[in-house]
XYZ file of C-alpha atoms in Angstrom:
553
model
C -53.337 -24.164 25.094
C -51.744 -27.376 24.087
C -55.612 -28.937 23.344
C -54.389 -30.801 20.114
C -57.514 -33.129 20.349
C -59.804 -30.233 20.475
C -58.105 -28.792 17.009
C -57.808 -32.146 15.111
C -62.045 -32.352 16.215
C -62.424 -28.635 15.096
C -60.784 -28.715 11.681
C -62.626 -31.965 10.585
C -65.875 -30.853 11.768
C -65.373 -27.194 9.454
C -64.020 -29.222 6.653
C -66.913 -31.517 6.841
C -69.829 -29.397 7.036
C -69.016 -25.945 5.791
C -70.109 -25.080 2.700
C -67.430 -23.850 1.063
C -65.358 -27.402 1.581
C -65.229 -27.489 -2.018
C -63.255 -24.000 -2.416
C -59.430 -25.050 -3.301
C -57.973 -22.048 -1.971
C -59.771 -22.043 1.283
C -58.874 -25.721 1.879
C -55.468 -25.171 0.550
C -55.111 -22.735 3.333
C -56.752 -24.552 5.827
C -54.237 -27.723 5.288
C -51.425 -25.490 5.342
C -52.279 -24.419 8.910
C -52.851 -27.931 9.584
C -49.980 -29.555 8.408
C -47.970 -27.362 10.010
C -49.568 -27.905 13.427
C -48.986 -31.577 12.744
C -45.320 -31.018 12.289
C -45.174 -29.550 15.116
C -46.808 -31.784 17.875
C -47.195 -35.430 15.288
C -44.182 -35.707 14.199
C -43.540 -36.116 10.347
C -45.406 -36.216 7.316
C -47.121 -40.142 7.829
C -49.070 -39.096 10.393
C -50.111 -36.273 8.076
C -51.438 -38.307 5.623
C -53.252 -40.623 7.824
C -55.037 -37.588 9.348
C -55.680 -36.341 5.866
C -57.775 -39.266 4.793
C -59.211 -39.995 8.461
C -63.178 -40.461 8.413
C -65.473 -37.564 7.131
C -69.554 -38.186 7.537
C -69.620 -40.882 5.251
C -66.539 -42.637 7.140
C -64.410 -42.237 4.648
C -61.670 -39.675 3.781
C -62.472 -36.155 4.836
C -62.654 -33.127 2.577
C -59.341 -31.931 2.860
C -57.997 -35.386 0.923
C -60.114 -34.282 -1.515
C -59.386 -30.462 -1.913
C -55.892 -31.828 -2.561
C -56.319 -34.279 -5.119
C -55.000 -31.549 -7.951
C -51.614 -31.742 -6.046
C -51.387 -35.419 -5.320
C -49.031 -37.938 -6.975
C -50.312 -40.919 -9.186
C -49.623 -44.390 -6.621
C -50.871 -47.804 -7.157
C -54.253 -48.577 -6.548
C -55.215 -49.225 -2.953
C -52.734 -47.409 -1.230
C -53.645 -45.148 1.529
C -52.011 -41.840 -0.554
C -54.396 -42.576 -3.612
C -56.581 -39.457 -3.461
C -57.579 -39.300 -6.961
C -58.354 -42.572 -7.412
C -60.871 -42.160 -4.941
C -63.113 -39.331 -5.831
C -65.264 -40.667 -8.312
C -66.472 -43.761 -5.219
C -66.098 -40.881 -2.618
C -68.251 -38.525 -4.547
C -71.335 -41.979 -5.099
C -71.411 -42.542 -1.477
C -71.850 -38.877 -0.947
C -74.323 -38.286 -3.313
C -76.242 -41.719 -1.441
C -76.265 -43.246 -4.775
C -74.860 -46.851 -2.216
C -75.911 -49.493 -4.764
C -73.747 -47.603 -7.545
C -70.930 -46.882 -4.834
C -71.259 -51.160 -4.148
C -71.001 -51.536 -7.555
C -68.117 -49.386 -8.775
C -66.663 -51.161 -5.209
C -66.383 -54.696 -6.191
C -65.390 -53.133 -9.872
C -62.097 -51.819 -8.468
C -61.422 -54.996 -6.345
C -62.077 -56.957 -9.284
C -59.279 -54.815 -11.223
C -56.969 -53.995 -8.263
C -56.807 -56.996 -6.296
C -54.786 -55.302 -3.954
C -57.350 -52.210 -3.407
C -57.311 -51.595 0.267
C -60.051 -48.821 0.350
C -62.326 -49.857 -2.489
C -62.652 -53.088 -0.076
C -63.247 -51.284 3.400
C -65.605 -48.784 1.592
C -67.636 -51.876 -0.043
C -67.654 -53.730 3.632
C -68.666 -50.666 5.419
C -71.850 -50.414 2.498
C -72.633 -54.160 3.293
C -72.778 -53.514 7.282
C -74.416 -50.431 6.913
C -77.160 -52.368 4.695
C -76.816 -55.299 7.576
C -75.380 -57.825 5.448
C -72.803 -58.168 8.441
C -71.344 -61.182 7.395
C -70.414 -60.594 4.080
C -68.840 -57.253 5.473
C -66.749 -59.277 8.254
C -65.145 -61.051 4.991
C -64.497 -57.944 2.780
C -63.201 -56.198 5.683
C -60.575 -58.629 7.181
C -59.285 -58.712 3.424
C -58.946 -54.589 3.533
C -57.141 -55.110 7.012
C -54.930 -58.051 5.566
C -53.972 -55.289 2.850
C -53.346 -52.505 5.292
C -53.406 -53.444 8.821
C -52.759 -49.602 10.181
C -56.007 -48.404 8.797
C -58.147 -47.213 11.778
C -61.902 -46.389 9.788
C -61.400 -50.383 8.354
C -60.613 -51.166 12.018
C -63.851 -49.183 13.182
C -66.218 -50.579 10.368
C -65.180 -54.232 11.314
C -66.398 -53.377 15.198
C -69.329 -52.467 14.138
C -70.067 -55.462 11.653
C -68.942 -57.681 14.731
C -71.338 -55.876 17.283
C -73.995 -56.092 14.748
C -73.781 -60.054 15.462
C -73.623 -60.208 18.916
C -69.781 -60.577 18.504
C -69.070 -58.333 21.013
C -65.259 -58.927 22.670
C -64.415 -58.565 19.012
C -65.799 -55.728 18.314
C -64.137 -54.638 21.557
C -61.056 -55.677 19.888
C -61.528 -54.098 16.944
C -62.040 -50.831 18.472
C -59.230 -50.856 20.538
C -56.783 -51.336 17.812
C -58.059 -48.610 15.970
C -57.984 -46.503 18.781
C -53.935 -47.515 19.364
C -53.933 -46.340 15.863
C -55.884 -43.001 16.197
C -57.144 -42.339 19.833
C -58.168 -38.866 19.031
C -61.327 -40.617 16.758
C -64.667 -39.750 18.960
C -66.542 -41.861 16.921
C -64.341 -45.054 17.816
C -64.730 -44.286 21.558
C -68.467 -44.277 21.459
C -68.462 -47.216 19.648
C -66.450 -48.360 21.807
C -68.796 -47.518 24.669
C -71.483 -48.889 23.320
C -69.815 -52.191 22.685
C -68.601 -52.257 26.321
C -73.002 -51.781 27.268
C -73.866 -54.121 25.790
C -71.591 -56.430 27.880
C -72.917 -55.044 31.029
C -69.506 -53.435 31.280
C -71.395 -50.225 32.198
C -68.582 -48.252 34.509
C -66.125 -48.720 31.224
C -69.030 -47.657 28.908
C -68.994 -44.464 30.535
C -65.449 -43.818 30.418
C -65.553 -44.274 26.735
C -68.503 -41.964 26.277
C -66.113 -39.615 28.462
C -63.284 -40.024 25.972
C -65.588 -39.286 23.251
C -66.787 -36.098 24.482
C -63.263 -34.979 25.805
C -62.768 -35.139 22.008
C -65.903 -33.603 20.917
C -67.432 -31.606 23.483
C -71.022 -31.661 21.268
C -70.902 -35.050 20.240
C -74.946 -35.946 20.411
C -74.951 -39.334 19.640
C -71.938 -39.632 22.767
C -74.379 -37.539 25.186
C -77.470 -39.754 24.596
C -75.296 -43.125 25.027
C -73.769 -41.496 28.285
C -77.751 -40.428 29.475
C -78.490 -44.656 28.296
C -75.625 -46.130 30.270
C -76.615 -43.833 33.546
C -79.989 -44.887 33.336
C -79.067 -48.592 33.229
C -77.121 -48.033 36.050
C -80.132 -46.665 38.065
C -78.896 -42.612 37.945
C -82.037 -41.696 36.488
C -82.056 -38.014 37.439
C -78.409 -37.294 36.030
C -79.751 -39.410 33.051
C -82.416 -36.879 32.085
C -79.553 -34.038 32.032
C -77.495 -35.904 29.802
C -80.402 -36.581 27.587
C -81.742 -32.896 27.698
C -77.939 -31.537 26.572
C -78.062 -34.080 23.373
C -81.586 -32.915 22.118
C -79.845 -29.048 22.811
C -77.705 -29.867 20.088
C -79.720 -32.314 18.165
C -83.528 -31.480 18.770
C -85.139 -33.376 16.137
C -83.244 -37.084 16.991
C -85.594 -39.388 17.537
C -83.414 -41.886 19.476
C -82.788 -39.615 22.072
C -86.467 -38.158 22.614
C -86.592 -41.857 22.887
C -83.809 -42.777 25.516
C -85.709 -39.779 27.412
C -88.864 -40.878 27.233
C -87.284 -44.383 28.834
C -85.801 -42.514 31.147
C -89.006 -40.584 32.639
C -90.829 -43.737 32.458
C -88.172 -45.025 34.645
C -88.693 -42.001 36.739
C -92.780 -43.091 37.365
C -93.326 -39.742 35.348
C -95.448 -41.370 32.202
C -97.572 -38.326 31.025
C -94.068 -36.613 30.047
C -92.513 -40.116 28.742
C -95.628 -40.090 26.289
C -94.926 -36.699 25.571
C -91.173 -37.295 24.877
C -92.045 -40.692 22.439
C -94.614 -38.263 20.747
C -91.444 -36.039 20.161
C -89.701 -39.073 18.568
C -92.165 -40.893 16.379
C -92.413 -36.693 14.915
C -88.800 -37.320 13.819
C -88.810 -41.146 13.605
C -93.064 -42.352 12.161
C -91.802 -45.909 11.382
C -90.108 -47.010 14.361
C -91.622 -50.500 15.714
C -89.163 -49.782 19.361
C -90.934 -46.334 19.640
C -94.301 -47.428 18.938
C -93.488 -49.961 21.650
C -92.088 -47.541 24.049
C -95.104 -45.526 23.829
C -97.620 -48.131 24.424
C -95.881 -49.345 27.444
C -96.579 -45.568 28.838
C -100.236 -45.280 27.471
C -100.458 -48.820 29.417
C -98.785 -47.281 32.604
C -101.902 -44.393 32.779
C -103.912 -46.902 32.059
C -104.731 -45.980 28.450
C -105.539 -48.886 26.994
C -106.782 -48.447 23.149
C -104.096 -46.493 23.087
C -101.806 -48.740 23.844
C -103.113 -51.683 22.049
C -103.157 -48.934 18.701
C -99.410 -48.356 19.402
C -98.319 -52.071 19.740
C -100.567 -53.346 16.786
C -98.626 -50.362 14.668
C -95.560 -51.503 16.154
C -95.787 -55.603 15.063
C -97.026 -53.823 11.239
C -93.911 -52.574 10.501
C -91.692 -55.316 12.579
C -93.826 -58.744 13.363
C -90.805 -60.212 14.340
C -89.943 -58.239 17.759
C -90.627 -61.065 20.886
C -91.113 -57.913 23.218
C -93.698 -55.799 21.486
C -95.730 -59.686 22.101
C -94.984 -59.640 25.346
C -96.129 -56.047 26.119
C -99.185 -56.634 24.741
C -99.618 -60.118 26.416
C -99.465 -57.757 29.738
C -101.844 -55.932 28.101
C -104.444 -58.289 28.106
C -103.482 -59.309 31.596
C -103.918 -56.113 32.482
C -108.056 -56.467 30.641
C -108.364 -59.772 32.606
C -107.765 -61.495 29.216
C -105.351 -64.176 30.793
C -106.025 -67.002 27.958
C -105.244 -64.426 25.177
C -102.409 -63.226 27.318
C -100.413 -66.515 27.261
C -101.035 -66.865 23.335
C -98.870 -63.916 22.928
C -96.062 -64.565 26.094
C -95.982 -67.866 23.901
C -95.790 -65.927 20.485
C -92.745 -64.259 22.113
C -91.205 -66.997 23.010
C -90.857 -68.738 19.979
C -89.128 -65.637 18.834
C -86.737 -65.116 21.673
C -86.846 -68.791 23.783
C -84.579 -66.962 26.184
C -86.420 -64.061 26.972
C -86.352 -63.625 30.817
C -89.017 -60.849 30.842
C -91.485 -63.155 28.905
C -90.844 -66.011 30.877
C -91.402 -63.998 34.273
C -94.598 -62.743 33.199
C -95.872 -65.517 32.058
C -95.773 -66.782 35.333
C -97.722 -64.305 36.732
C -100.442 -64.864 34.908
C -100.222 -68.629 35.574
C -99.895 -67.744 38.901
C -102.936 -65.022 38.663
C -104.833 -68.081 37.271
C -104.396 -70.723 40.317
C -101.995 -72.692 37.683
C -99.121 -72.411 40.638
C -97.027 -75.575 38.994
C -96.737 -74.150 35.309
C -96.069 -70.717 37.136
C -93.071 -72.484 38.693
C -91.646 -73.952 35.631
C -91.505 -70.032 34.278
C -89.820 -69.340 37.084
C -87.498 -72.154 37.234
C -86.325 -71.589 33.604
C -85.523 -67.915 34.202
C -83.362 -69.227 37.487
C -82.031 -71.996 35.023
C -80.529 -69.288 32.638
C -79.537 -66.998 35.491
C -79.489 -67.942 38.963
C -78.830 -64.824 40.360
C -82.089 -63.425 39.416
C -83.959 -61.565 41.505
C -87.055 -60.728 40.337
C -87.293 -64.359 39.138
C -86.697 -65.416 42.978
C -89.152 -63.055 44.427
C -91.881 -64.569 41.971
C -90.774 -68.351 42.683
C -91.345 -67.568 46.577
C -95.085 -65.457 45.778
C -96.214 -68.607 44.195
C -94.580 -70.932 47.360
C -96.484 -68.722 49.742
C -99.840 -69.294 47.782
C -98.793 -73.066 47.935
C -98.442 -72.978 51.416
C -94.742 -73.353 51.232
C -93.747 -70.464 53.610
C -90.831 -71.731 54.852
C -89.144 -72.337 51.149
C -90.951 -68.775 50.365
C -88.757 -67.013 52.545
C -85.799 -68.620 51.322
C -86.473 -67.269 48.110
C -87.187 -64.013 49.401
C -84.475 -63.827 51.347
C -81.824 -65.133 48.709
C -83.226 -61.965 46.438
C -82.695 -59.656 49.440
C -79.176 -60.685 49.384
C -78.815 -59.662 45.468
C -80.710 -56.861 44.985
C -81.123 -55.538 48.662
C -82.555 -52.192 48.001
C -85.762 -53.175 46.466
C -88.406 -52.550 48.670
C -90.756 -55.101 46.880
C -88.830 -57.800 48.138
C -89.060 -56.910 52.024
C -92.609 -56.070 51.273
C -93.525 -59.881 49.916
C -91.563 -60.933 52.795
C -93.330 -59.125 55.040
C -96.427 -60.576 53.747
C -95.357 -64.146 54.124
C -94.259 -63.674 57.861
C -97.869 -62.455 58.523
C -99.258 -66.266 57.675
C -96.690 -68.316 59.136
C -98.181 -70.450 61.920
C -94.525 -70.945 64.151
C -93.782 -67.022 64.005
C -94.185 -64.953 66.780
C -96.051 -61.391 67.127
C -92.664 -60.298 68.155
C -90.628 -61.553 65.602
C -93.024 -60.882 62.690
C -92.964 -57.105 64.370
C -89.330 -57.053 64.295
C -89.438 -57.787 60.127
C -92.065 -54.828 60.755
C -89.928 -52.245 62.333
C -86.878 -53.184 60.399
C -88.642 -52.420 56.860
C -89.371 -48.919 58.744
C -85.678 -48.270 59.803
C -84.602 -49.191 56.216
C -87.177 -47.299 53.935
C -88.918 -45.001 56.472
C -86.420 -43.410 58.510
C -84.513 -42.235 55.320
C -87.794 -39.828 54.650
C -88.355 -38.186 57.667
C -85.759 -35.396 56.407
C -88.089 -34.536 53.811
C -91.275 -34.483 55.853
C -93.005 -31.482 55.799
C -94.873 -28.856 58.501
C -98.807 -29.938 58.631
C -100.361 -26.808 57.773
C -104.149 -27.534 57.564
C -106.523 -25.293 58.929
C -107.292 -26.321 62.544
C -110.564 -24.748 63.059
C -111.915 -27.660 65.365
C -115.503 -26.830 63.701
C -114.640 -27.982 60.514
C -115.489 -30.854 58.475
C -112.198 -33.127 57.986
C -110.588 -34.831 55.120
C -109.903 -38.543 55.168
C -108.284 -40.201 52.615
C -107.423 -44.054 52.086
C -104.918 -44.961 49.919
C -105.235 -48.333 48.661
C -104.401 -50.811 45.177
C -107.225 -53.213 46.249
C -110.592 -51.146 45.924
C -112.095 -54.095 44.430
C -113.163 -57.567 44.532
C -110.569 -58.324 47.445
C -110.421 -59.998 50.887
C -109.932 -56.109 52.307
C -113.891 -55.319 51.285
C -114.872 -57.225 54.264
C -113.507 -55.304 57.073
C -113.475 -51.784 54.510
C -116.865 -51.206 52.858
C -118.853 -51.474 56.666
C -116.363 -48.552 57.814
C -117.092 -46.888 55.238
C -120.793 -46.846 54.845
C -120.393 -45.900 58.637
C -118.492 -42.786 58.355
C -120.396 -39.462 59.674
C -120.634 -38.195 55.848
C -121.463 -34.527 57.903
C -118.136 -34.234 59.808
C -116.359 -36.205 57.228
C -114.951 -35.474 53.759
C -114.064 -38.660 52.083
C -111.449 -39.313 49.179
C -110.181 -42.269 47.369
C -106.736 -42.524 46.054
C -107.231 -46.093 44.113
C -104.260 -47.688 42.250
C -106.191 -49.699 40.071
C -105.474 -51.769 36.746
C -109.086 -52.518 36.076
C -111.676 -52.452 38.147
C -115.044 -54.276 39.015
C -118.608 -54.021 40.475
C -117.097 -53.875 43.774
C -115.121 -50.827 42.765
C -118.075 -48.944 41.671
C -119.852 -49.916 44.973
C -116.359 -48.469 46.880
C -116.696 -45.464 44.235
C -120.353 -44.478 46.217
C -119.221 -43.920 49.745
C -116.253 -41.214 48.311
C -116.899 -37.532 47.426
C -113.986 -37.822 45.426
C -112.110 -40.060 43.585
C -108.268 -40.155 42.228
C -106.948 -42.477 39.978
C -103.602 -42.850 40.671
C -102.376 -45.393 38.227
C -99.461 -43.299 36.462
C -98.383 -41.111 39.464
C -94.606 -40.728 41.064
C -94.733 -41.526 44.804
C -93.938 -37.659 45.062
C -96.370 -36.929 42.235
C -98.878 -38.468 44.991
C -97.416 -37.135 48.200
C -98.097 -33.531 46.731
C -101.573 -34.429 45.071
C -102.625 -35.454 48.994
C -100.922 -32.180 50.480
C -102.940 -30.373 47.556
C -106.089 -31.817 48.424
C -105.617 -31.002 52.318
C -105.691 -34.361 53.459
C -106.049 -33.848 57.352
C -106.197 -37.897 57.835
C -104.541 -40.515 55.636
């Protein structure tokens, strides 16, 4: 069918993982057919030998080179051809004996100057073991010796991603891929170079080009479920994800990037589920521990998640947002004072952490301490300008000040960048209501134009009210509120509700509630029932209230 890519991918992968790779007279057969397909559609016997010494798992020649060291010819040390000179530092790295394969590394080097691959497998050790600037050194010396070598090319990426060096690792990548573009592995390192820049729509082609290649690529799925998530596709996201753990069902990084995922999705229960899955494959990982205590904290589990991000700063005390999702976690207990300690902690790990700084202003804010709140604020605007959730904030606090006017600036400059989050026409909303020189029928135009923009889009999905209309019955009323506590809305709430005809009326809560209070368990005495929705999907709710036969909401 012409799919050379697809062959190339096919005959690596069987010489890499069969069992019988070391077999001379099956490999010998297995070249044969290969070299002559490369004849046909490469073109001559160099690009032969590249592909016979391309990558295998250990990113370094493949099995084939070494089938046919028996027939190779003797050639001076570090050039590309040298088969038999590479076995014995092959065969260490292999084996995961990596200090001995360093070792016998900087031996050869130290003998053979001129020792191309002694030096990119010795740099591709030190970036494995994150020593990524001595590998940036001992790898631009194996590409000074031979420039056309596409694995040195690929190593060197990675050592330059792995500092934050990113449009050279983009670089990097490239060349090799001029070099060899039928390399998956290059493309989704490529990809992920190109996410990390924000330079998501490019990302994805890579990951594309990656799985053109190699069809079950895991690692490629679970980057291309990672990049759609980022860009908001959650529900093609979770497919992506759910093919990679098909192939791969015990990685923990992609149990992982689905657990994200479903969080993203307001579906916790099955995010904690899906970091379970992980930490099974993965026990020591400070991210996942993380990742699961920020679900536990979104059902409102609270030892759990303090357990999970206490484990998490054991095994890394050095991670500024493992702090920080804790500090909410005290915010969450009404612990404000302890909560800053840690947004603080955070901060002198990552100064520039935009998350930190944002909710550290809401506790400030939370706390009456409007001008510090604004400095958090100011210094997330101060790094980027353009952010919204940093403008929203800045105009909550203005409103509390009294600054309406300036609020809705803010509010409006956010709506401008982001102009699909609800939140933002919802604090706006808010603001109009307390501004002195608005009138009724301008604040009800803001009303009405929230509805055409958010509520008008759902009334394809509303459904038939089937309740049973036997007028004899007692009815169901439920309120639906965040604020069943010690709130301004207790006032005009609690002496409707201790008026309700408890005899014609069935009464249920549906509270969104961090913590609650006194107040709450007063609220929690006038309802028959009571449903903590902390955790739930607006659908997850919508059918919880059609299962309960809510007649009145």
């Amino acid at each position: 069918l012409g799919r050379l890519a697809s062959i190339r991918a096919g005959l690596r992968d069987a010489l890499e993982s069969g069992p019988w790779c070391d077999e001379a007279g099956f490999a010998r057969r297995v070249e044969q057919a290969y070299r002559e397909m490369w004849r046909k559609w490469c073109g001559g016997e160099d690009g032969l030998n590249r592909a016979m010494t391309a990558p295998a798992a250990a990113g370094f020649a493949s099995s084939a080179s070494k089938a046919r060291g028996p027939n190779a010819q003797s050639r001076e040390p570090g050039s590309p051809g040298d088969l038999l000179d590479q076995g014995p530092l092959l065969d260490l790295v292999r084996a995961g004996r990596l200090g001995d394969a360093e070792d016998l590394a900087r031996d050869r080097i130290r003998a053979h100057p001129g020792d191309a691959f002694a030096r990119k497998v010795l740099g591709t050790l030190l970036a494995q073991a994150l020593r990524n600037e001595e590998a940036l050194q001992v790898l631009e010396e194996a590409r000074g010796l031979d420039p056309s070598d596409s694995d040195t090319l690929n190593s060197l990426g990675r050592a330059y991603q792995a500092l934050d060096r990113l449009e050279e690792a983009v670089e990097s990548y490239r060349r090799a891929l001029d070099l060899h573009p039928e390399q998956a592995e290059i493309w989704n390192n490529l990809g992920m170079a190109q996410q990390m820049m924000g330079q998501l729509e490019g990302a994805l082609c890579s990951y594309d080009r990656a799985l053109g290649l190699k069809p079950l690529y895991a690692k490629a799925l679970t980057n291309r479920g990672r990049v759609l998530m980022q860009m908001g596709r959650l529900d093609e996201s979770l497919v992506w994800h759910d093919r990679s753990l098909a192939i791969d069902p015990s990685s923990a990084e992609a149990h992982s990037c689905r657990g994200l995922t479903l969080r993203a999705l307001r579906r916790p229960r099955e995010a904690l589920d899906a970091f379970d899955r992980a930490l099974r494959a993965k026990p020591a990982s400070a991210d996942i521990l993380n990742n699961k205590g920020v679900a536990a904290m979104d059902l409102g589990r609270f030892e759990d998640a303090l357990a999970c991000f206490e484990q998490s700063l054991a095994i890394d005390p050095e991670t500024a947002e493992t702090y920080c999702n804790l500090g909410l976690l005290m915010y969450e207990q009404a612990r404000n004072d302890r909560a800053l300690v840690l947004f603080d902690r955070a901060l002198e790990i990552a100064p520039e952490s935009i998350e930190t700084w944002i909710n550290r202003g809401i506790v400030l804010q939370d706390a009456s301490r409007f001008e510090d709140a604004l400095t958090c604020f100011q210094r997330v605007l101060a790094i980027h300008p353009d952010d919204w959730e940093a403008l929203s904030n800045r105009g909550s606090v203005l409103k509390d000040q009294g600054l309406l006017d300036e609020a809705l600036t803010d509010y409006e400059r956010a709506i401008l960048i982001e102009p699909d989050a609800h939140r933002l026409y919802s604090g706006r909303l808010y603001t109009l209501n307390y501004h002195p020189d608005k009138s009724a029928e301008e604040i009800f135009a803001a009303y009405r134009d929230y509805e055409r923009r958010f509520g008008d889009p759902l009334r394809a999905s509303w459904r038939a009210h089937g309740n049973d209309r036997d007028p004899d019955r007692r009815l169901r009323l439920g309120y639906v509120s965040a604020d069943l506590r010690a709130h301004s809305l207790r006032s005009f709430l609690e002496p409707l509700l201790a008026r309700h005809d408890h005899g014609a009326l069935e009464l249920i809560a549906y509270a969104e509630l961090a913590r609650g209070d006194g107040v709450t368990e007063r609220y929690r005495g006038w309802f028959e029932h009571w449903v903590d929705t902390r955790g739930l999907s607006d659908a997850a709710l919508a059918e919880r209230i059609r299962a309960d036969a809510v007649d009145i909401l």
